[in-house]
Short mmCIF file of C-alpha atoms in Angstrom, two decimals:
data_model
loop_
_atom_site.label_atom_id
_atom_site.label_comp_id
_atom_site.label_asym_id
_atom_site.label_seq_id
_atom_site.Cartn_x
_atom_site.Cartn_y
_atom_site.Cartn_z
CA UNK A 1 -21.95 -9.20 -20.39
CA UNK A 2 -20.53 -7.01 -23.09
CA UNK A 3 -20.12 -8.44 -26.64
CA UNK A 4 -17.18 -10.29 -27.12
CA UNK A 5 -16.90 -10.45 -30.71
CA UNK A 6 -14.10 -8.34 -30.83
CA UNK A 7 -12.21 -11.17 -28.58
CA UNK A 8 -10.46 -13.24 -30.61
CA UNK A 9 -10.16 -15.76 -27.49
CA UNK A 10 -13.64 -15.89 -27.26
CA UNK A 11 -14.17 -18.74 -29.76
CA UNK A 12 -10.90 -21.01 -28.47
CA UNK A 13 -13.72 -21.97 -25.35
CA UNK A 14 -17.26 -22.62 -25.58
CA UNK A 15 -18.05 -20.32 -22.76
CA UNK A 16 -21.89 -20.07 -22.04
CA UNK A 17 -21.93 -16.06 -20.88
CA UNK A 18 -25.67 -16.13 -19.60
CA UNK A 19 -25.07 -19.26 -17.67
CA UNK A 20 -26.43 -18.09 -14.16
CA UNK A 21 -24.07 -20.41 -12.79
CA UNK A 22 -21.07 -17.93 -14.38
CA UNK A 23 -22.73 -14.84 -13.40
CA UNK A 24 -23.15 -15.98 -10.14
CA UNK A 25 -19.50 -16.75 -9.90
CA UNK A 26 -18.27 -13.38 -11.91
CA UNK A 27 -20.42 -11.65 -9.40
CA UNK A 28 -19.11 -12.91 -6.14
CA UNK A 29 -15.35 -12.79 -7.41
CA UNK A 30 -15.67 -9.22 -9.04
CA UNK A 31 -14.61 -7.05 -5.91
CA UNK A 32 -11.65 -9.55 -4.44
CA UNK A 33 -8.04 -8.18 -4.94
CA UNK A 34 -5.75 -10.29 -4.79
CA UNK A 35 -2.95 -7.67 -4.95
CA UNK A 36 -3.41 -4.64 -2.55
CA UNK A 37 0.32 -2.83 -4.07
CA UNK A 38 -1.60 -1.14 -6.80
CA UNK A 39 -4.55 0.12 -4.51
CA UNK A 40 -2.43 3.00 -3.06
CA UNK A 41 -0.61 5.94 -4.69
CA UNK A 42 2.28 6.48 -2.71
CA UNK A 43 3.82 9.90 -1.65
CA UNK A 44 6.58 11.03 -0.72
CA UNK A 45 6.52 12.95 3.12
CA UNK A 46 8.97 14.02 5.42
CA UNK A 47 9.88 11.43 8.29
CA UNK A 48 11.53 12.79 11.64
CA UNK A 49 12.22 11.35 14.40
CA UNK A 50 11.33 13.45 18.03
CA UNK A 51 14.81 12.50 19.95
CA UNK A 52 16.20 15.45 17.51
CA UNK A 53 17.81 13.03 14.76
CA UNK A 54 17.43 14.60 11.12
CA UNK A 55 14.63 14.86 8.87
CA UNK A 56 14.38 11.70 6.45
CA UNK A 57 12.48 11.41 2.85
CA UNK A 58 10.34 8.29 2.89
CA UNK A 59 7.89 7.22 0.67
CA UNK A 60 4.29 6.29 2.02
CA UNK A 61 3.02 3.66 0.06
CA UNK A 62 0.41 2.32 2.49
CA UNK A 63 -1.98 4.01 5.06
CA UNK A 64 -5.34 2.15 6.42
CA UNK A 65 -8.17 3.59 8.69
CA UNK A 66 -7.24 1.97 11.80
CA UNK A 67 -3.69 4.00 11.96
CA UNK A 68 -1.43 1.99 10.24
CA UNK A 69 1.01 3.58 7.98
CA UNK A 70 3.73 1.79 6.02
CA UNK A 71 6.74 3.98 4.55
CA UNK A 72 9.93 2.90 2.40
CA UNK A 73 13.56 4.39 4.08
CA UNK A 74 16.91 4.37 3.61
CA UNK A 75 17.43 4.29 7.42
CA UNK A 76 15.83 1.55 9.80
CA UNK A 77 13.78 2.39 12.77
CA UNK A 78 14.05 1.30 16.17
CA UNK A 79 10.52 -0.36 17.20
CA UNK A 80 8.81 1.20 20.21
CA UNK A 81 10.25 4.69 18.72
CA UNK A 82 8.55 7.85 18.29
CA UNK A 83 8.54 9.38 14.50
CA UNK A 84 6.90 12.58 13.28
CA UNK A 85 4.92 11.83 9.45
CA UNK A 86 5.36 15.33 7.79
CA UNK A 87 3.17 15.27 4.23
CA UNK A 88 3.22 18.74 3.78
CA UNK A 89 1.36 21.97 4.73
CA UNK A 90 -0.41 21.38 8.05
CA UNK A 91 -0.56 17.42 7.50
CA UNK A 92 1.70 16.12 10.42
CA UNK A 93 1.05 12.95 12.58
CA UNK A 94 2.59 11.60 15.82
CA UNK A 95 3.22 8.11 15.39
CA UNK A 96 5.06 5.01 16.87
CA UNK A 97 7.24 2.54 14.80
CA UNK A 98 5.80 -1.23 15.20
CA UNK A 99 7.89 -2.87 13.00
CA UNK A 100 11.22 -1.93 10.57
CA UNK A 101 12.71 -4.39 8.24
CA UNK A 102 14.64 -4.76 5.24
CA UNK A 103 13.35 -4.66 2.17
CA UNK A 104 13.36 -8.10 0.49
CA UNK A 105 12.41 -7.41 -3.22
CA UNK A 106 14.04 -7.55 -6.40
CA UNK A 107 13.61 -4.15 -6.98
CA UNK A 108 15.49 -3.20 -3.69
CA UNK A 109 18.65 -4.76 -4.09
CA UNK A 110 22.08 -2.89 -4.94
CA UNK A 111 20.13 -0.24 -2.93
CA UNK A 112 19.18 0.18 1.11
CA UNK A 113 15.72 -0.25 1.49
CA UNK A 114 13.44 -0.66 5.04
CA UNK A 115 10.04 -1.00 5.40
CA UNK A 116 9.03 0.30 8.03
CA UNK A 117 5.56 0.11 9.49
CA UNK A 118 3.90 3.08 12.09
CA UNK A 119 0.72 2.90 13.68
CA UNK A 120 -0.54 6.73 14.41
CA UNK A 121 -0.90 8.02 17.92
CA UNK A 122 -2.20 11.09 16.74
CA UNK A 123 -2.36 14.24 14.56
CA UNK A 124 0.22 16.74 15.05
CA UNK A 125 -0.42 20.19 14.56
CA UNK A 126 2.44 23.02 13.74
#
C-alpha cells in the first residue's frame, strides 16, 4: 500500500493498511466497475440505412465483442431494420437495429436524442 502520509484523511480513521483481511477485500474489489460510460471513447461514424434513406452522423459510444453496437441519433430506428456503420476508410459493417429509444438523460433534453442499439451481421467491404 503506498504511503499515505500525504493524506490528510488518513488520520480521521484508524485504518489498519496491512490487515490481510483489507487486502483481501481491496484485492477482490480492485477490477469491478461499477460504471461502464467511461470505459469507451466514443466516435463519431456515418450511419445509413440500405432502403436508400440518407446518411446520418451518430455517435458510437458502445461496441462489445459479441456484435453489439450502441450509437446516439437524432433520428429513431425501426427495429428489425437494416443499417450500414460507416467509421471511416474501409471500416464499414452490416448490421441490424435491435432496439431504438429515446434518450432519457438530463443531458438530452431540449435536444432529440435516440439510443439506438445494433447487433452486427457482418463486415461490409467498399
Amino acid at each position: 500500500m503506498p504511503d499515505r502520509s500525504d493524506d490528510p484523511t488518513a488520520r480521521l480513521v484508524d485504518v489498519n493498511w496491512d490487515d490481510p483481511r483489507l487486502r483481501e477485500l481491496l484485492a477482490a474489489t480492485a477490477q469491478l466497475h461499477i460504471e461502464h460510460r467511461g470505459d469507451f471513447a466514443p466516435r463519431a461514424v456515418v450511419l445509413r440505412a440500405t432502403d436508400g434513406d440518407a446518411a446520418r452522423h451518430a455517435l458510437l459510444v458502445a461496441e462489445s465483442n459479441d456484435g453489439t453496437r450502441t450509437l446516439l441519433t437524432d433520428v429513431a430506428h425501426e427495429r428489425g431494420a437494416a443499417v450500414l456503420i460507416d467509421r471511416g476508410g474501409e471500416q464499414r459493417e452490416l448490421a441490424e437495429v435491435v432496439d431504438c429509444r429515446h434518450g432519457l438523460r438530463h443531458d438530452d433534453s431540449g435536444r432529440t436524442v435516440h439510443i439506438v442499439v445494433l447487433r452486427r451481421l457482418r463486415t461490409a467491404v467498399r
